[in-house]
């Protein structure tokens, strides 16, 4: 029984390591790929809008129409790699 508890603790410790992202490189790459290379701001705006909508759906941060805006807290233990 002690071995199983030790494995669970190791798994929890492995999950709590901070994620590392190079945000500037990701945004610059997306800008060049989705419209700003040719100064096409409309295409880039549409891309960003679609991506933001997809992220809100995945994180369940969507809001229904006609009802007031209700804030939701961002989870502290966020582990989804998307």
mmCIF file of N, CA and C in Angstrom:
data_model
loop_
_atom_site.group_PDB
_atom_site.id
_atom_site.type_symbol
_atom_site.label_atom_id
_atom_site.label_comp_id
_atom_site.label_asym_id
_atom_site.label_seq_id
_atom_site.Cartn_x
_atom_site.Cartn_y
_atom_site.Cartn_z
ATOM 1 N N UNK A 1 0.822 -1.185 0.000
ATOM 2 C CA UNK A 1 0.000 0.000 0.000
ATOM 3 C C UNK A 1 0.869 1.253 0.000
ATOM 4 N N UNK A 2 2.037 1.228 0.634
ATOM 5 C CA UNK A 2 2.926 2.375 0.689
ATOM 6 C C UNK A 2 3.477 2.740 -0.676
ATOM 7 N N UNK A 3 3.721 1.751 -1.537
ATOM 8 C CA UNK A 3 4.235 2.032 -2.877
ATOM 9 C C UNK A 3 3.235 2.805 -3.711
ATOM 10 N N UNK A 4 1.966 2.483 -3.569
ATOM 11 C CA UNK A 4 0.924 3.174 -4.336
ATOM 12 C C UNK A 4 0.838 4.627 -3.904
ATOM 13 N N UNK A 5 0.912 4.891 -2.601
ATOM 14 C CA UNK A 5 0.850 6.261 -2.113
ATOM 15 C C UNK A 5 2.060 7.053 -2.615
ATOM 16 N N UNK A 6 3.216 6.428 -2.656
ATOM 17 C CA UNK A 6 4.420 7.092 -3.150
ATOM 18 C C UNK A 6 4.296 7.461 -4.614
ATOM 19 N N UNK A 7 3.675 6.583 -5.417
ATOM 20 C CA UNK A 7 3.473 6.879 -6.836
ATOM 21 C C UNK A 7 2.498 8.025 -7.026
ATOM 22 N N UNK A 8 1.457 8.082 -6.181
ATOM 23 C CA UNK A 8 0.476 9.158 -6.277
ATOM 24 C C UNK A 8 1.121 10.495 -5.953
ATOM 25 N N UNK A 9 1.977 10.526 -4.952
ATOM 26 C CA UNK A 9 2.654 11.768 -4.580
ATOM 27 C C UNK A 9 3.584 12.211 -5.706
ATOM 28 N N UNK A 10 4.321 11.287 -6.318
ATOM 29 C CA UNK A 10 5.196 11.637 -7.436
ATOM 30 C C UNK A 10 4.397 12.185 -8.608
ATOM 31 N N UNK A 11 3.230 11.597 -8.868
ATOM 32 C CA UNK A 11 2.388 12.060 -9.968
ATOM 33 C C UNK A 11 1.879 13.468 -9.687
ATOM 34 N N UNK A 12 1.514 13.761 -8.455
ATOM 35 C CA UNK A 12 1.031 15.093 -8.096
ATOM 36 C C UNK A 12 2.164 16.101 -8.209
ATOM 37 N N UNK A 13 3.358 15.739 -7.758
ATOM 38 C CA UNK A 13 4.497 16.645 -7.852
ATOM 39 C C UNK A 13 4.853 16.932 -9.306
ATOM 40 N N UNK A 14 4.734 15.946 -10.168
ATOM 41 C CA UNK A 14 5.041 16.144 -11.584
ATOM 42 C C UNK A 14 4.026 17.071 -12.229
ATOM 43 N N UNK A 15 2.790 17.053 -11.775
ATOM 44 C CA UNK A 15 1.758 17.900 -12.357
ATOM 45 C C UNK A 15 1.859 19.339 -11.881
ATOM 46 N N UNK A 16 2.489 19.605 -10.759
ATOM 47 C CA UNK A 16 2.533 20.951 -10.209
ATOM 48 C C UNK A 16 3.703 21.779 -10.726
ATOM 49 N N UNK A 17 4.512 21.232 -11.621
ATOM 50 C CA UNK A 17 5.605 22.015 -12.179
ATOM 51 C C UNK A 17 5.028 23.112 -13.060
ATOM 52 N N UNK A 18 5.593 24.315 -13.012
ATOM 53 C CA UNK A 18 5.052 25.417 -13.820
ATOM 54 C C UNK A 18 5.270 25.176 -15.314
ATOM 55 N N UNK A 19 4.301 25.628 -16.112
ATOM 56 C CA UNK A 19 4.421 25.516 -17.560
ATOM 57 C C UNK A 19 5.255 26.689 -18.069
ATOM 58 N N UNK A 20 6.014 26.464 -19.107
ATOM 59 C CA UNK A 20 6.844 27.505 -19.673
ATOM 60 C C UNK A 20 6.427 27.737 -21.120
ATOM 61 N N UNK A 21 6.096 28.998 -21.462
ATOM 62 C CA UNK A 21 5.693 29.358 -22.815
ATOM 63 C C UNK A 21 6.465 30.592 -23.257
ATOM 64 N N UNK A 22 6.882 30.594 -24.488
ATOM 65 C CA UNK A 22 7.504 31.772 -25.063
ATOM 66 C C UNK A 22 6.406 32.558 -25.794
ATOM 67 N N UNK A 23 5.692 33.385 -25.051
ATOM 68 C CA UNK A 23 4.498 34.062 -25.556
ATOM 69 C C UNK A 23 4.829 34.988 -26.725
ATOM 70 N N UNK A 24 5.910 35.738 -26.649
ATOM 71 C CA UNK A 24 6.255 36.673 -27.711
ATOM 72 C C UNK A 24 6.501 35.946 -29.026
ATOM 73 N N UNK A 25 7.208 34.837 -28.988
ATOM 74 C CA UNK A 25 7.474 34.074 -30.210
ATOM 75 C C UNK A 25 6.189 33.487 -30.779
ATOM 76 N N UNK A 26 5.297 33.006 -29.924
ATOM 77 C CA UNK A 26 4.027 32.434 -30.380
ATOM 78 C C UNK A 26 3.168 33.502 -31.049
ATOM 79 N N UNK A 27 3.062 34.686 -30.415
ATOM 80 C CA UNK A 27 2.226 35.746 -31.001
ATOM 81 C C UNK A 27 2.821 36.272 -32.296
ATOM 82 N N UNK A 28 4.126 36.439 -32.355
ATOM 83 C CA UNK A 28 4.738 36.926 -33.592
ATOM 84 C C UNK A 28 4.569 35.923 -34.729
ATOM 85 N N UNK A 29 4.700 34.637 -34.427
ATOM 86 C CA UNK A 29 4.501 33.603 -35.434
ATOM 87 C C UNK A 29 3.054 33.610 -35.934
ATOM 88 N N UNK A 30 2.096 33.740 -35.014
ATOM 89 C CA UNK A 30 0.684 33.789 -35.408
ATOM 90 C C UNK A 30 0.381 35.021 -36.242
ATOM 91 N N UNK A 31 0.962 36.138 -35.877
ATOM 92 C CA UNK A 31 0.745 37.370 -36.650
ATOM 93 C C UNK A 31 1.217 37.195 -38.092
ATOM 94 N N UNK A 32 2.388 36.627 -38.242
ATOM 95 C CA UNK A 32 2.933 36.453 -39.582
ATOM 96 C C UNK A 32 2.144 35.418 -40.382
ATOM 97 N N UNK A 33 1.654 34.398 -39.712
ATOM 98 C CA UNK A 33 0.937 33.325 -40.397
ATOM 99 C C UNK A 33 -0.471 33.744 -40.789
ATOM 100 N N UNK A 34 -1.150 34.517 -39.944
ATOM 101 C CA UNK A 34 -2.576 34.763 -40.138
ATOM 102 C C UNK A 34 -2.910 36.191 -40.547
ATOM 103 N N UNK A 35 -2.121 36.820 -41.400
ATOM 104 C CA UNK A 35 -2.582 38.053 -42.006
ATOM 105 C C UNK A 35 -1.704 39.270 -41.882
ATOM 106 N N UNK A 36 -0.892 39.401 -40.865
ATOM 107 C CA UNK A 36 -0.155 40.649 -40.706
ATOM 108 C C UNK A 36 1.098 40.724 -41.561
ATOM 109 N N UNK A 37 1.472 39.660 -42.202
ATOM 110 C CA UNK A 37 2.619 39.715 -43.104
ATOM 111 C C UNK A 37 2.319 40.664 -44.261
ATOM 112 N N UNK A 38 1.067 40.645 -44.711
ATOM 113 C CA UNK A 38 0.644 41.515 -45.822
ATOM 114 C C UNK A 38 -0.162 42.708 -45.325
ATOM 115 N N UNK A 39 -0.060 43.032 -44.034
ATOM 116 C CA UNK A 39 -0.793 44.129 -43.409
ATOM 117 C C UNK A 39 -2.306 43.948 -43.551
ATOM 118 N N UNK A 40 -2.768 42.698 -43.499
ATOM 119 C CA UNK A 40 -4.184 42.380 -43.624
ATOM 120 C C UNK A 40 -4.772 42.247 -42.223
ATOM 121 N N UNK A 41 -5.148 43.379 -41.641
ATOM 122 C CA UNK A 41 -5.623 43.410 -40.267
ATOM 123 C C UNK A 41 -6.982 42.742 -40.108
ATOM 124 N N UNK A 42 -7.828 42.816 -41.120
ATOM 125 C CA UNK A 42 -9.149 42.198 -41.050
ATOM 126 C C UNK A 42 -9.047 40.672 -40.898
ATOM 127 N N UNK A 43 -8.177 40.049 -41.680
ATOM 128 C CA UNK A 43 -7.988 38.599 -41.592
ATOM 129 C C UNK A 43 -7.443 38.203 -40.231
ATOM 130 N N UNK A 44 -6.483 38.959 -39.722
ATOM 131 C CA UNK A 44 -5.904 38.661 -38.419
ATOM 132 C C UNK A 44 -6.939 38.844 -37.313
ATOM 133 N N UNK A 45 -7.770 39.874 -37.419
ATOM 134 C CA UNK A 45 -8.826 40.112 -36.433
ATOM 135 C C UNK A 45 -9.822 38.951 -36.426
ATOM 136 N N UNK A 46 -10.197 38.460 -37.595
ATOM 137 C CA UNK A 46 -11.119 37.329 -37.677
ATOM 138 C C UNK A 46 -10.499 36.080 -37.064
ATOM 139 N N UNK A 47 -9.214 35.851 -37.338
ATOM 140 C CA UNK A 47 -8.516 34.703 -36.770
ATOM 141 C C UNK A 47 -8.511 34.781 -35.244
ATOM 142 N N UNK A 48 -8.176 35.948 -34.700
ATOM 143 C CA UNK A 48 -8.117 36.105 -33.244
ATOM 144 C C UNK A 48 -9.495 35.907 -32.615
ATOM 145 N N UNK A 49 -10.536 36.414 -33.265
ATOM 146 C CA UNK A 49 -11.898 36.269 -32.756
ATOM 147 C C UNK A 49 -12.308 34.799 -32.708
ATOM 148 N N UNK A 50 -12.022 34.053 -33.783
ATOM 149 C CA UNK A 50 -12.357 32.625 -33.811
ATOM 150 C C UNK A 50 -11.587 31.860 -32.741
ATOM 151 N N UNK A 51 -10.306 32.167 -32.603
ATOM 152 C CA UNK A 51 -9.476 31.463 -31.621
ATOM 153 C C UNK A 51 -9.947 31.754 -30.197
ATOM 154 N N UNK A 52 -10.261 32.994 -29.913
ATOM 155 C CA UNK A 52 -10.748 33.356 -28.589
ATOM 156 C C UNK A 52 -12.075 32.660 -28.291
ATOM 157 N N UNK A 53 -12.939 32.564 -29.283
ATOM 158 C CA UNK A 53 -14.225 31.869 -29.107
ATOM 159 C C UNK A 53 -14.004 30.386 -28.804
ATOM 160 N N UNK A 54 -13.074 29.745 -29.530
ATOM 161 C CA UNK A 54 -12.776 28.332 -29.281
ATOM 162 C C UNK A 54 -12.222 28.121 -27.869
ATOM 163 N N UNK A 55 -11.330 29.021 -27.433
ATOM 164 C CA UNK A 55 -10.765 28.896 -26.089
ATOM 165 C C UNK A 55 -11.845 29.055 -25.023
ATOM 166 N N UNK A 56 -12.749 30.005 -25.228
ATOM 167 C CA UNK A 56 -13.833 30.197 -24.261
ATOM 168 C C UNK A 56 -14.736 28.977 -24.201
ATOM 169 N N UNK A 57 -14.976 28.325 -25.332
ATOM 170 C CA UNK A 57 -15.803 27.124 -25.327
ATOM 171 C C UNK A 57 -15.105 25.992 -24.583
ATOM 172 N N UNK A 58 -13.816 25.795 -24.832
ATOM 173 C CA UNK A 58 -13.070 24.711 -24.185
ATOM 174 C C UNK A 58 -13.019 24.924 -22.672
ATOM 175 N N UNK A 59 -12.816 26.166 -22.244
ATOM 176 C CA UNK A 59 -12.713 26.471 -20.820
ATOM 177 C C UNK A 59 -14.068 26.674 -20.159
ATOM 178 N N UNK A 60 -15.137 26.568 -20.948
ATOM 179 C CA UNK A 60 -16.505 26.756 -20.461
ATOM 180 C C UNK A 60 -16.690 28.160 -19.885
ATOM 181 N N UNK A 61 -16.172 29.167 -20.580
ATOM 182 C CA UNK A 61 -16.319 30.568 -20.190
ATOM 183 C C UNK A 61 -17.293 31.288 -21.111
ATOM 184 N N UNK A 62 -18.230 30.561 -21.698
ATOM 185 C CA UNK A 62 -19.185 31.175 -22.610
ATOM 186 C C UNK A 62 -20.312 31.832 -21.820
ATOM 187 N N UNK A 63 -20.947 32.810 -22.437
ATOM 188 C CA UNK A 63 -22.049 33.530 -21.818
ATOM 189 C C UNK A 63 -23.237 33.490 -22.761
ATOM 190 N N UNK A 64 -24.418 33.297 -22.213
ATOM 191 C CA UNK A 64 -25.604 33.252 -23.053
ATOM 192 C C UNK A 64 -26.010 34.666 -23.460
ATOM 193 N N UNK A 65 -26.745 34.770 -24.550
ATOM 194 C CA UNK A 65 -27.182 36.068 -25.048
ATOM 195 C C UNK A 65 -28.391 36.557 -24.251
ATOM 196 N N UNK A 66 -28.492 37.850 -24.102
ATOM 197 C CA UNK A 66 -29.650 38.441 -23.466
ATOM 198 C C UNK A 66 -29.590 38.489 -21.956
ATOM 199 N N UNK A 67 -28.652 37.828 -21.362
ATOM 200 C CA UNK A 67 -28.543 37.842 -19.909
ATOM 201 C C UNK A 67 -27.301 38.625 -19.525
ATOM 202 N N UNK A 68 -27.295 39.142 -18.345
ATOM 203 C CA UNK A 68 -26.180 39.953 -17.887
ATOM 204 C C UNK A 68 -24.872 39.177 -17.829
ATOM 205 N N UNK A 69 -23.784 39.897 -17.889
ATOM 206 C CA UNK A 69 -22.458 39.305 -17.824
ATOM 207 C C UNK A 69 -22.217 38.784 -16.422
ATOM 208 N N UNK A 70 -21.818 37.534 -16.313
ATOM 209 C CA UNK A 70 -21.515 36.936 -15.024
ATOM 210 C C UNK A 70 -20.047 36.515 -15.023
ATOM 211 N N UNK A 71 -19.295 37.045 -14.081
ATOM 212 C CA UNK A 71 -17.869 36.732 -14.036
ATOM 213 C C UNK A 71 -17.659 35.317 -13.524
ATOM 214 N N UNK A 72 -16.608 34.682 -14.025
ATOM 215 C CA UNK A 72 -16.213 33.359 -13.571
ATOM 216 C C UNK A 72 -14.756 33.437 -13.153
ATOM 217 N N UNK A 73 -14.431 32.733 -12.099
ATOM 218 C CA UNK A 73 -13.052 32.734 -11.618
ATOM 219 C C UNK A 73 -12.203 31.791 -12.461
ATOM 220 N N UNK A 74 -10.971 32.187 -12.714
ATOM 221 C CA UNK A 74 -10.021 31.339 -13.427
ATOM 222 C C UNK A 74 -9.453 30.345 -12.423
ATOM 223 N N UNK A 75 -9.461 29.053 -12.755
ATOM 224 C CA UNK A 75 -8.975 28.056 -11.793
ATOM 225 C C UNK A 75 -7.484 28.230 -11.514
ATOM 226 N N UNK A 76 -7.103 28.045 -10.264
ATOM 227 C CA UNK A 76 -5.706 28.194 -9.856
ATOM 228 C C UNK A 76 -4.882 27.007 -10.323
ATOM 229 N N UNK A 77 -5.443 25.819 -10.274
ATOM 230 C CA UNK A 77 -4.713 24.606 -10.634
ATOM 231 C C UNK A 77 -4.976 24.223 -12.086
ATOM 232 N N UNK A 78 -4.751 25.154 -12.997
ATOM 233 C CA UNK A 78 -5.014 24.962 -14.422
ATOM 234 C C UNK A 78 -3.945 24.051 -15.022
ATOM 235 N N UNK A 79 -4.368 22.906 -15.635
ATOM 236 C CA UNK A 79 -3.415 21.949 -16.175
ATOM 237 C C UNK A 79 -3.645 21.634 -17.638
ATOM 238 N N UNK A 80 -4.674 22.187 -18.270
ATOM 239 C CA UNK A 80 -4.985 21.885 -19.659
ATOM 240 C C UNK A 80 -3.926 22.514 -20.565
ATOM 241 N N UNK A 81 -3.265 21.730 -21.373
ATOM 242 C CA UNK A 81 -2.165 22.229 -22.201
ATOM 243 C C UNK A 81 -2.651 23.012 -23.414
ATOM 244 N N UNK A 82 -3.939 22.939 -23.734
ATOM 245 C CA UNK A 82 -4.441 23.688 -24.889
ATOM 246 C C UNK A 82 -4.468 25.146 -24.575
#
